[in-house]
Amino acid sequence: MYLIGSGQQRGHVLLIAGDAAVRRGTVHLAPSVNLAALAMVPASVLLGSGLPTDTVCLDGARDPNTVLARLRAAAATPGPLLLYLSGRLTADRRGRGLYLALAGTARAAVRYTALPWDWLVGELRGRPAGLTTVLLDLAADKEAWPLLQECGGLPGLPSPEVYGVVCPPGFAAGSGTVSGYTRHWIDQLRRSPSRPADVQLHALAAGAAGLPPGALVLPTARELGMRPGPQQQPPQPQQQQPDRQGTWQEPGGLAVPASEGVPGGVSGGDPRPHIHALATAGRHAEAAALARAWEEHVRHAYGFSSPEAVQWAEIRADLARMAGDFLLATGLWIGACRVRLAGQGAAAPEVYAAAAGALYCWTQLRDRASAVESGTELLALLGTLPALEPRYLRLAQARLDALRAPELPRAVPT
C-alpha cells in the first residue's frame, strides 16, 4: 500500500553496482566507480525533487536476496524513486533468463549468484505511474547480448521511465574510470543552472558518451522523439514557420518554435531526439541535412575543433551508418577521432570509441577502391593509438592487404 498524500512523503534514491565487465584482464565497465561518482551528487538533484530523500548505495553485494530486500524497500517508498543500476548483464545458459551479475556471480551458478532481471521487473511493477525513474549503465556479456537482440531491448519495466545504455560485449564503456554515459549525465546535472528533465539529460548523455557501434540505447531514438521535455511547448498558430525541410513538427517528433539563426527552426530544446526520430523513420536525407546544419552552426559558435563540434560530427557519422552510407560514416568517424586525439590525447576513451566506429563502418564497405583508400587512412590512425587492442590492428591490416592484392583473372568458358 502506498501512502501518497499522507504528509510523510519522502523520496528514495537506490544506487546498485553489480559486477564489473572485464575482458582479457581489462576493465571495460567499473560500476563501483560509477556509483562513487553518482553518490557525490546531492540526492535532491539526482531525484529532481525537493522532498526529503533517503539514499542507499549498494556496492559489492554478493547475495541476490540482499539486493532483492533493498529493491523491495525502495519500491515501497511512497514518494518518487530513482533506481540506478550499473554492471554486467549475463544470462543463465539453461533457462536463458537475464541476470545482473553480482560481485560473487559464478559462471556455472548464475541462477543462484546473480540477480534475476524478473525480480527487478516484479518489484517495480506495482509502483504508481510517474513516480519511478530507472537509470541504467550496463554492459552485456556474450551470453546476454543475443537475448537482448532477440527481444529488441530489455524486457519488462513497462511503467517506469527507463533511460540508459547497454554496451555490447568487448567494448570499453569507461576503461576502469567513470563510464561516458554516467559521466555526461553527472556533468549535465552540475552544469545546468536548473535541473533538466530526465529525457533531456538522457539525450545529452547518450549523444556525448561516445557509445560503441551497436550499443543499445533506452529509450530508442523513435521513443525518445516522442517524449518532449517540459521546456518544449506547442507553438501558437501565428508563430508557425516552416523549417528548412518545409515542416513544422514531424510525427512523433519534438514541437519546438523557430528562432533566427538556429538551424531547422529547432530551439528551446535538444534537436538530437528530433533528428534521430527522422532517421529511424527512414527520412535519412532530412536527418543528415539538419545535422549538418547544426554542425555548421556549432562550429561558428564554438570553433571547428570544439567538443560540441566533434560531437555533431559523430552524430553525422552515426546517421550515415543508419542510412547505409558506410563510406561517409568511416570518413566522419576518422575525422572525429583525429580531432579528439589532438584535443584529448591518446588516453581518452572517446578517442577509442571513435576509432571503433570507424573500424566497424570500414569493415562494411564492399567497394574495393573505396575500402582501400579509406583503409589506408584508417590504418595510419589506428597505428597512433597505443592502447588499442593489437588484434584489431592486425585484422584491419590483413583486410587491407587482401583488398590490395590483385584479383585473379576469371576463367573464360570455352
Short mmCIF file of C-alpha atoms in Angstrom, two decimals:
data_model
loop_
_atom_site.label_atom_id
_atom_site.label_comp_id
_atom_site.label_asym_id
_atom_site.label_seq_id
_atom_site.Cartn_x
_atom_site.Cartn_y
_atom_site.Cartn_z
CA MET A 1 0.00 0.00 0.00
CA TYR A 2 1.31 3.44 -0.95
CA LEU A 3 0.69 6.30 1.45
CA ILE A 4 0.82 9.10 -1.11
CA GLY A 5 -0.56 12.34 0.22
CA SER A 6 -0.15 11.28 3.84
CA GLY A 7 2.05 14.25 4.67
CA GLN A 8 5.01 11.94 5.31
CA GLN A 9 6.03 11.56 1.66
CA ARG A 10 9.75 11.04 1.06
CA GLY A 11 11.89 10.37 -1.95
CA HIS A 12 14.30 7.47 -2.36
CA VAL A 13 17.49 7.01 -4.38
CA LEU A 14 18.86 3.47 -4.71
CA LEU A 15 22.24 3.07 -6.41
CA ILE A 16 23.29 -0.51 -7.19
CA ALA A 17 26.68 -1.59 -8.52
CA GLY A 18 26.84 -5.10 -9.92
CA ASP A 19 29.85 -6.99 -11.15
CA ALA A 20 32.45 -5.27 -13.33
CA ALA A 21 32.69 -6.10 -17.03
CA VAL A 22 36.20 -7.43 -17.55
CA ARG A 23 37.69 -8.85 -20.73
CA ARG A 24 41.20 -10.19 -21.06
CA GLY A 25 42.23 -8.51 -17.85
CA THR A 26 40.91 -5.09 -18.89
CA VAL A 27 38.05 -3.48 -17.00
CA HIS A 28 35.51 -2.32 -19.58
CA LEU A 29 32.88 -1.13 -17.11
CA ALA A 30 33.60 -0.25 -13.48
CA PRO A 31 30.22 0.02 -11.70
CA SER A 32 31.78 0.81 -8.33
CA VAL A 33 33.48 3.86 -9.84
CA ASN A 34 30.19 4.95 -11.40
CA LEU A 35 28.45 4.57 -8.06
CA ALA A 36 31.07 6.63 -6.23
CA ALA A 37 30.72 9.45 -8.76
CA LEU A 38 26.91 9.50 -8.57
CA ALA A 39 26.98 9.42 -4.78
CA MET A 40 28.76 12.79 -4.83
CA VAL A 41 25.72 14.43 -6.45
CA PRO A 42 23.12 15.67 -3.92
CA ALA A 43 20.15 13.34 -3.72
CA SER A 44 17.70 16.17 -4.40
CA VAL A 45 19.50 16.89 -7.68
CA LEU A 46 19.60 13.23 -8.70
CA LEU A 47 15.92 12.80 -7.96
CA GLY A 48 14.81 16.20 -9.20
CA SER A 49 12.67 16.72 -6.08
CA GLY A 50 12.71 18.95 -3.03
CA LEU A 51 11.32 16.21 -0.81
CA PRO A 52 13.42 14.73 1.98
CA THR A 53 15.23 11.87 0.28
CA ASP A 54 16.81 8.65 1.52
CA THR A 55 19.87 7.44 -0.38
CA VAL A 56 21.15 3.86 -0.36
CA CYS A 57 24.33 2.76 -2.15
CA LEU A 58 24.66 -0.98 -2.65
CA ASP A 59 28.16 -1.87 -3.81
CA GLY A 60 29.86 -5.24 -3.71
CA ALA A 61 26.75 -7.25 -2.79
CA ARG A 62 27.18 -10.98 -3.33
CA ASP A 63 23.78 -12.29 -2.29
CA PRO A 64 20.82 -11.77 -4.68
CA ASN A 65 18.43 -11.82 -1.73
CA THR A 66 20.24 -8.87 -0.16
CA VAL A 67 19.72 -6.87 -3.34
CA LEU A 68 16.10 -8.01 -3.51
CA ALA A 69 15.46 -6.75 0.01
CA ARG A 70 16.83 -3.33 -0.93
CA LEU A 71 14.75 -3.29 -4.09
CA ARG A 72 11.63 -4.21 -2.14
CA ALA A 73 12.22 -1.45 0.40
CA ALA A 74 12.82 1.09 -2.36
CA ALA A 75 9.72 0.03 -4.28
CA ALA A 76 7.62 0.52 -1.13
CA THR A 77 8.60 4.18 -0.77
CA PRO A 78 5.51 6.42 -1.10
CA GLY A 79 7.35 9.17 -2.95
CA PRO A 80 9.46 9.45 -6.11
CA LEU A 81 12.12 6.79 -6.67
CA LEU A 82 15.33 6.82 -8.69
CA LEU A 83 16.93 3.42 -9.25
CA TYR A 84 20.40 3.36 -10.81
CA LEU A 85 21.94 0.08 -12.00
CA SER A 86 25.46 -0.34 -13.33
CA GLY A 87 27.26 -3.57 -14.06
CA ARG A 88 27.37 -6.62 -16.27
CA LEU A 89 24.32 -8.32 -17.73
CA THR A 90 24.61 -12.06 -18.10
CA ALA A 91 22.33 -14.98 -18.83
CA ASP A 92 21.58 -18.44 -17.49
CA ARG A 93 22.57 -20.89 -20.18
CA ARG A 94 19.88 -23.38 -19.25
CA GLY A 95 16.91 -21.13 -18.66
CA ARG A 96 18.03 -18.31 -20.98
CA GLY A 97 16.95 -15.82 -18.35
CA LEU A 98 18.58 -12.40 -18.00
CA TYR A 99 20.52 -11.53 -14.83
CA LEU A 100 22.53 -8.69 -13.31
CA ALA A 101 25.83 -10.24 -12.30
CA LEU A 102 26.86 -9.52 -8.71
CA ALA A 103 30.28 -9.47 -7.09
CA GLY A 104 30.14 -13.19 -6.35
CA THR A 105 28.46 -14.37 -9.55
CA ALA A 106 29.91 -17.64 -10.83
CA ARG A 107 29.53 -18.63 -14.47
CA ALA A 108 28.41 -22.12 -13.53
CA ALA A 109 25.85 -20.91 -10.99
CA VAL A 110 24.31 -17.76 -12.45
CA ARG A 111 20.83 -18.72 -11.29
CA TYR A 112 21.95 -18.70 -7.65
CA THR A 113 24.61 -15.99 -7.56
CA ALA A 114 23.18 -13.21 -9.79
CA LEU A 115 20.07 -11.03 -9.57
CA PRO A 116 17.30 -12.23 -11.91
CA TRP A 117 16.02 -9.45 -14.13
CA ASP A 118 12.49 -10.71 -13.46
CA TRP A 119 12.91 -9.84 -9.77
CA LEU A 120 13.65 -6.25 -10.67
CA VAL A 121 10.66 -6.06 -13.01
CA GLY A 122 8.37 -7.66 -10.44
CA GLU A 123 9.29 -5.28 -7.62
CA LEU A 124 8.73 -2.17 -9.75
CA ARG A 125 5.57 -3.35 -11.48
CA GLY A 126 3.27 -2.18 -8.70
CA ARG A 127 4.70 1.33 -8.44
CA PRO A 128 2.32 4.23 -9.19
CA ALA A 129 2.76 5.74 -12.63
CA GLY A 130 5.01 8.77 -12.84
CA LEU A 131 6.91 8.18 -9.61
CA THR A 132 9.72 5.87 -10.77
CA THR A 133 12.82 6.52 -12.88
CA VAL A 134 15.25 3.74 -13.77
CA LEU A 135 18.71 4.76 -14.93
CA LEU A 136 20.92 2.07 -16.48
CA ASP A 137 24.60 1.98 -17.42
CA LEU A 138 25.28 -1.64 -18.31
CA ALA A 139 27.46 -3.90 -20.40
CA ALA A 140 26.22 -7.23 -21.74
CA ASP A 141 28.44 -10.28 -21.91
CA LYS A 142 28.42 -12.77 -24.78
CA GLU A 143 25.70 -14.84 -23.10
CA ALA A 144 23.32 -11.91 -22.53
CA TRP A 145 23.80 -9.99 -25.78
CA PRO A 146 21.90 -12.45 -28.03
CA LEU A 147 18.91 -12.28 -25.67
CA LEU A 148 18.83 -8.50 -25.88
CA GLN A 149 18.96 -8.66 -29.67
CA GLU A 150 16.15 -11.19 -29.79
CA CYS A 151 13.75 -9.09 -27.74
CA GLY A 152 14.96 -5.75 -29.11
CA GLY A 153 15.89 -4.35 -25.71
CA LEU A 154 15.49 -5.01 -22.02
CA PRO A 155 12.33 -6.95 -21.16
CA GLY A 156 9.70 -5.69 -18.72
CA LEU A 157 9.69 -2.38 -16.88
CA PRO A 158 6.55 -1.09 -18.64
CA SER A 159 5.57 1.60 -16.13
CA PRO A 160 8.72 3.45 -15.00
CA GLU A 161 10.62 5.96 -17.06
CA VAL A 162 13.66 3.96 -18.19
CA TYR A 163 16.79 5.62 -19.53
CA GLY A 164 20.19 4.15 -20.17
CA VAL A 165 22.65 2.32 -22.36
CA VAL A 166 23.84 -1.27 -22.72
CA CYS A 167 27.20 -1.75 -24.41
CA PRO A 168 27.83 -4.92 -26.44
CA PRO A 169 30.50 -7.45 -25.40
CA GLY A 170 34.12 -6.46 -25.81
CA PHE A 171 33.73 -2.67 -25.87
CA ALA A 172 35.04 -0.44 -23.11
CA ALA A 173 32.42 1.83 -21.57
CA GLY A 174 34.83 3.54 -19.23
CA SER A 175 38.14 1.64 -19.19
CA GLY A 176 38.15 1.50 -15.39
CA THR A 177 37.02 5.10 -14.98
CA VAL A 178 33.54 6.61 -14.83
CA SER A 179 31.79 5.45 -17.97
CA GLY A 180 30.89 8.00 -20.62
CA TYR A 181 27.13 7.85 -20.20
CA THR A 182 27.16 8.25 -16.41
CA ARG A 183 29.88 10.90 -16.56
CA HIS A 184 27.94 13.07 -19.01
CA TRP A 185 24.73 12.62 -17.02
CA ILE A 186 26.56 13.96 -13.95
CA ASP A 187 28.21 16.76 -15.95
CA GLN A 188 24.86 17.98 -17.23
CA LEU A 189 23.41 17.99 -13.71
CA ARG A 190 26.32 20.08 -12.45
CA ARG A 191 26.48 22.39 -15.45
CA SER A 192 22.84 23.34 -15.83
CA PRO A 193 21.56 26.24 -13.71
CA SER A 194 18.22 24.42 -13.36
CA ARG A 195 17.84 20.66 -13.45
CA PRO A 196 16.92 19.47 -16.97
CA ALA A 197 14.23 16.86 -17.45
CA ASP A 198 15.40 13.25 -17.41
CA VAL A 199 14.71 12.87 -21.13
CA GLN A 200 16.96 15.84 -21.86
CA LEU A 201 19.70 14.51 -19.60
CA HIS A 202 19.48 11.17 -21.36
CA ALA A 203 19.61 12.68 -24.85
CA LEU A 204 22.64 14.80 -24.00
CA ALA A 205 24.46 11.99 -22.19
CA ALA A 206 23.81 9.37 -24.87
CA GLY A 207 24.81 11.78 -27.62
CA ALA A 208 28.10 12.69 -25.95
CA ALA A 209 29.10 9.34 -24.44
CA GLY A 210 30.95 8.00 -27.47
CA LEU A 211 29.00 4.76 -27.44
CA PRO A 212 30.36 1.81 -29.44
CA PRO A 213 28.60 0.66 -32.62
CA GLY A 214 25.54 -1.41 -31.87
CA ALA A 215 25.10 -0.17 -28.31
CA LEU A 216 21.54 -0.42 -27.03
CA VAL A 217 20.10 2.98 -26.11
CA LEU A 218 16.95 3.11 -23.99
CA PRO A 219 14.57 4.53 -24.95
CA THR A 220 15.11 4.04 -28.67
CA ALA A 221 15.50 7.05 -30.93
CA ARG A 222 11.86 6.83 -32.02
CA GLU A 223 10.64 6.56 -28.43
CA LEU A 224 12.90 9.43 -27.41
CA GLY A 225 11.47 11.62 -30.13
CA MET A 226 8.01 11.03 -28.70
CA ARG A 227 8.96 12.29 -25.20
CA PRO A 228 9.21 16.11 -25.28
CA GLY A 229 10.71 17.69 -22.20
CA PRO A 230 8.85 20.31 -20.17
CA GLN A 231 10.61 23.19 -21.90
CA GLN A 232 9.17 22.34 -25.32
CA GLN A 233 5.75 23.99 -25.65
CA PRO A 234 3.45 23.56 -28.66
CA PRO A 235 3.74 26.66 -30.85
CA GLN A 236 0.86 29.07 -31.29
CA PRO A 237 -0.66 29.08 -34.80
CA GLN A 238 0.53 32.60 -35.56
CA GLN A 239 4.13 31.61 -34.71
CA GLN A 240 4.40 28.60 -37.02
CA GLN A 241 7.05 28.94 -39.69
CA PRO A 242 8.42 26.25 -41.99
CA ASP A 243 11.90 24.99 -41.26
CA ARG A 244 14.50 24.16 -43.89
CA GLN A 245 12.67 20.95 -44.74
CA GLY A 246 9.37 22.83 -45.06
CA THR A 247 7.87 21.16 -41.97
CA TRP A 248 6.96 22.37 -38.52
CA GLN A 249 6.53 19.23 -36.46
CA GLU A 250 7.35 15.71 -37.61
CA PRO A 251 5.05 12.87 -36.49
CA GLY A 252 6.41 11.69 -33.18
CA GLY A 253 8.99 14.48 -33.11
CA LEU A 254 9.59 17.49 -30.90
CA ALA A 255 7.37 20.54 -31.28
CA VAL A 256 9.75 23.49 -30.98
CA PRO A 257 9.36 27.11 -32.09
CA ALA A 258 11.54 28.69 -34.77
CA SER A 259 14.13 31.38 -33.84
CA GLU A 260 16.51 33.33 -36.08
CA GLY A 261 19.95 31.83 -36.67
CA VAL A 262 19.13 28.38 -35.30
CA PRO A 263 19.23 25.52 -37.85
CA GLY A 264 15.99 23.89 -38.85
CA GLY A 265 13.86 26.02 -36.57
CA VAL A 266 14.89 23.90 -33.56
CA SER A 267 15.33 25.87 -30.33
CA GLY A 268 14.32 25.66 -26.71
CA GLY A 269 15.42 22.04 -26.51
CA ASP A 270 17.91 19.47 -27.75
CA PRO A 271 17.48 18.80 -31.51
CA ARG A 272 19.08 15.35 -31.41
CA PRO A 273 15.96 13.36 -30.48
CA HIS A 274 14.13 15.01 -33.38
CA ILE A 275 16.94 14.24 -35.82
CA HIS A 276 17.21 10.61 -34.74
CA ALA A 277 13.46 10.23 -34.95
CA LEU A 278 13.68 11.35 -38.58
CA ALA A 279 16.43 8.83 -39.26
CA THR A 280 14.63 5.91 -37.67
CA ALA A 281 11.55 6.81 -39.71
CA GLY A 282 13.65 6.34 -42.85
CA ARG A 283 13.96 10.06 -43.62
CA HIS A 284 17.73 9.90 -43.81
CA ALA A 285 18.29 12.84 -46.14
CA GLU A 286 16.33 15.21 -43.90
CA ALA A 287 18.10 13.96 -40.76
CA ALA A 288 21.51 14.33 -42.40
CA ALA A 289 20.76 17.83 -43.69
CA LEU A 290 19.55 19.04 -40.30
CA ALA A 291 22.53 17.51 -38.51
CA ARG A 292 24.94 19.10 -40.99
CA ALA A 293 23.28 22.47 -40.44
CA TRP A 294 23.65 22.11 -36.69
CA GLU A 295 27.28 21.09 -37.07
CA GLU A 296 28.00 24.25 -39.06
CA HIS A 297 26.07 26.32 -36.53
CA VAL A 298 28.09 24.85 -33.64
CA ARG A 299 31.38 25.30 -35.49
CA HIS A 300 30.70 29.01 -35.90
CA ALA A 301 29.62 29.32 -32.28
CA TYR A 302 32.30 27.24 -30.55
CA GLY A 303 35.07 26.56 -33.06
CA PHE A 304 35.93 23.89 -35.60
CA SER A 305 37.71 21.63 -33.11
CA SER A 306 35.44 22.25 -30.13
CA PRO A 307 33.93 19.31 -28.18
CA GLU A 308 30.49 20.47 -29.32
CA ALA A 309 31.52 20.36 -32.99
CA VAL A 310 33.12 16.93 -32.79
CA GLN A 311 30.01 15.54 -31.12
CA TRP A 312 27.97 16.68 -34.10
CA ALA A 313 30.46 15.08 -36.47
CA GLU A 314 29.96 11.82 -34.58
CA ILE A 315 26.18 12.22 -34.78
CA ARG A 316 26.50 12.65 -38.55
CA ALA A 317 28.67 9.54 -38.68
CA ASP A 318 26.03 7.50 -36.90
CA LEU A 319 23.31 8.89 -39.15
CA ALA A 320 25.37 7.86 -42.18
CA ARG A 321 25.70 4.36 -40.73
CA MET A 322 21.94 4.17 -40.20
CA ALA A 323 21.43 5.21 -43.83
CA GLY A 324 23.87 2.57 -45.07
CA ASP A 325 26.44 5.12 -46.29
CA PHE A 326 29.42 3.40 -44.70
CA LEU A 327 31.98 5.32 -46.73
CA LEU A 328 30.79 8.66 -45.37
CA ALA A 329 30.43 7.18 -41.89
CA THR A 330 34.01 5.88 -41.97
CA GLY A 331 35.38 9.26 -43.02
CA LEU A 332 33.42 11.13 -40.38
CA TRP A 333 34.50 8.75 -37.60
CA ILE A 334 38.13 9.06 -38.70
CA GLY A 335 37.89 12.84 -38.66
CA ALA A 336 36.24 12.86 -35.24
CA CYS A 337 38.87 10.51 -33.87
CA ARG A 338 41.68 12.76 -35.11
CA VAL A 339 40.13 15.85 -33.54
CA ARG A 340 39.59 14.07 -30.23
CA LEU A 341 43.12 12.66 -30.33
CA ALA A 342 44.58 16.13 -30.83
CA GLY A 343 42.44 17.70 -28.14
CA GLN A 344 42.10 14.94 -25.53
CA GLY A 345 45.18 12.79 -26.00
CA ALA A 346 45.62 9.09 -26.70
CA ALA A 347 44.29 8.00 -23.29
CA ALA A 348 40.75 9.37 -23.72
CA PRO A 349 38.07 6.66 -24.05
CA GLU A 350 36.17 8.83 -26.56
CA VAL A 351 39.15 8.55 -28.92
CA TYR A 352 38.92 4.77 -28.91
CA ALA A 353 35.14 4.84 -29.25
CA ALA A 354 35.51 6.95 -32.40
CA ALA A 355 38.19 4.58 -33.69
CA ALA A 356 35.89 1.63 -33.07
CA GLY A 357 33.14 3.37 -35.02
CA ALA A 358 35.47 4.00 -37.95
CA LEU A 359 36.74 0.42 -37.93
CA TYR A 360 33.26 -1.07 -37.84
CA CYS A 361 31.96 1.08 -40.70
CA TRP A 362 35.06 0.40 -42.78
CA THR A 363 34.52 -3.35 -42.48
CA GLN A 364 31.07 -2.86 -44.04
CA LEU A 365 32.48 -1.29 -47.23
CA ARG A 366 32.13 -3.52 -50.28
CA ASP A 367 33.63 -1.30 -52.98
CA ARG A 368 37.27 -2.32 -53.27
CA ALA A 369 38.71 1.03 -54.34
CA SER A 370 36.86 2.96 -51.64
CA ALA A 371 37.82 0.44 -48.98
CA VAL A 372 41.49 0.61 -49.95
CA GLU A 373 41.55 4.41 -49.94
CA SER A 374 39.80 4.84 -46.60
CA GLY A 375 41.53 1.78 -45.14
CA THR A 376 44.95 3.31 -45.70
CA GLU A 377 43.87 6.40 -43.79
CA LEU A 378 42.28 4.31 -41.05
CA LEU A 379 45.36 2.12 -40.53
CA ALA A 380 47.56 5.19 -40.20
CA LEU A 381 45.22 6.49 -37.50
CA LEU A 382 44.95 3.20 -35.61
CA GLY A 383 48.73 2.98 -35.50
CA THR A 384 48.85 6.13 -33.37
CA LEU A 385 46.66 4.66 -30.60
CA PRO A 386 48.94 2.87 -28.12
CA ALA A 387 46.15 1.33 -26.02
CA LEU A 388 44.30 -0.16 -28.98
CA GLU A 389 43.96 -3.92 -28.70
CA PRO A 390 46.62 -5.29 -31.11
CA ARG A 391 44.33 -7.80 -32.76
CA TYR A 392 42.16 -5.00 -34.18
CA LEU A 393 45.17 -3.53 -35.93
CA ARG A 394 46.24 -6.97 -37.20
CA LEU A 395 42.78 -7.78 -38.55
CA ALA A 396 42.45 -4.39 -40.23
CA GLN A 397 45.90 -4.74 -41.82
CA ALA A 398 45.05 -8.23 -43.06
CA ARG A 399 41.83 -6.98 -44.68
CA LEU A 400 43.61 -4.06 -46.30
CA ASP A 401 46.34 -6.38 -47.67
CA ALA A 402 43.67 -8.66 -49.11
CA LEU A 403 41.92 -5.73 -50.74
CA ARG A 404 45.18 -4.52 -52.27
CA ALA A 405 46.01 -7.92 -53.71
CA PRO A 406 45.32 -8.13 -57.47
CA GLU A 407 42.22 -10.04 -58.42
CA LEU A 408 42.83 -13.34 -60.14
CA PRO A 409 41.58 -13.41 -63.72
CA ARG A 410 38.39 -15.35 -64.17
CA ALA A 411 38.43 -18.37 -66.40
CA VAL A 412 36.68 -17.84 -69.71
CA PRO A 413 34.50 -20.80 -70.67
CA THR A 414 35.39 -22.41 -73.97
#
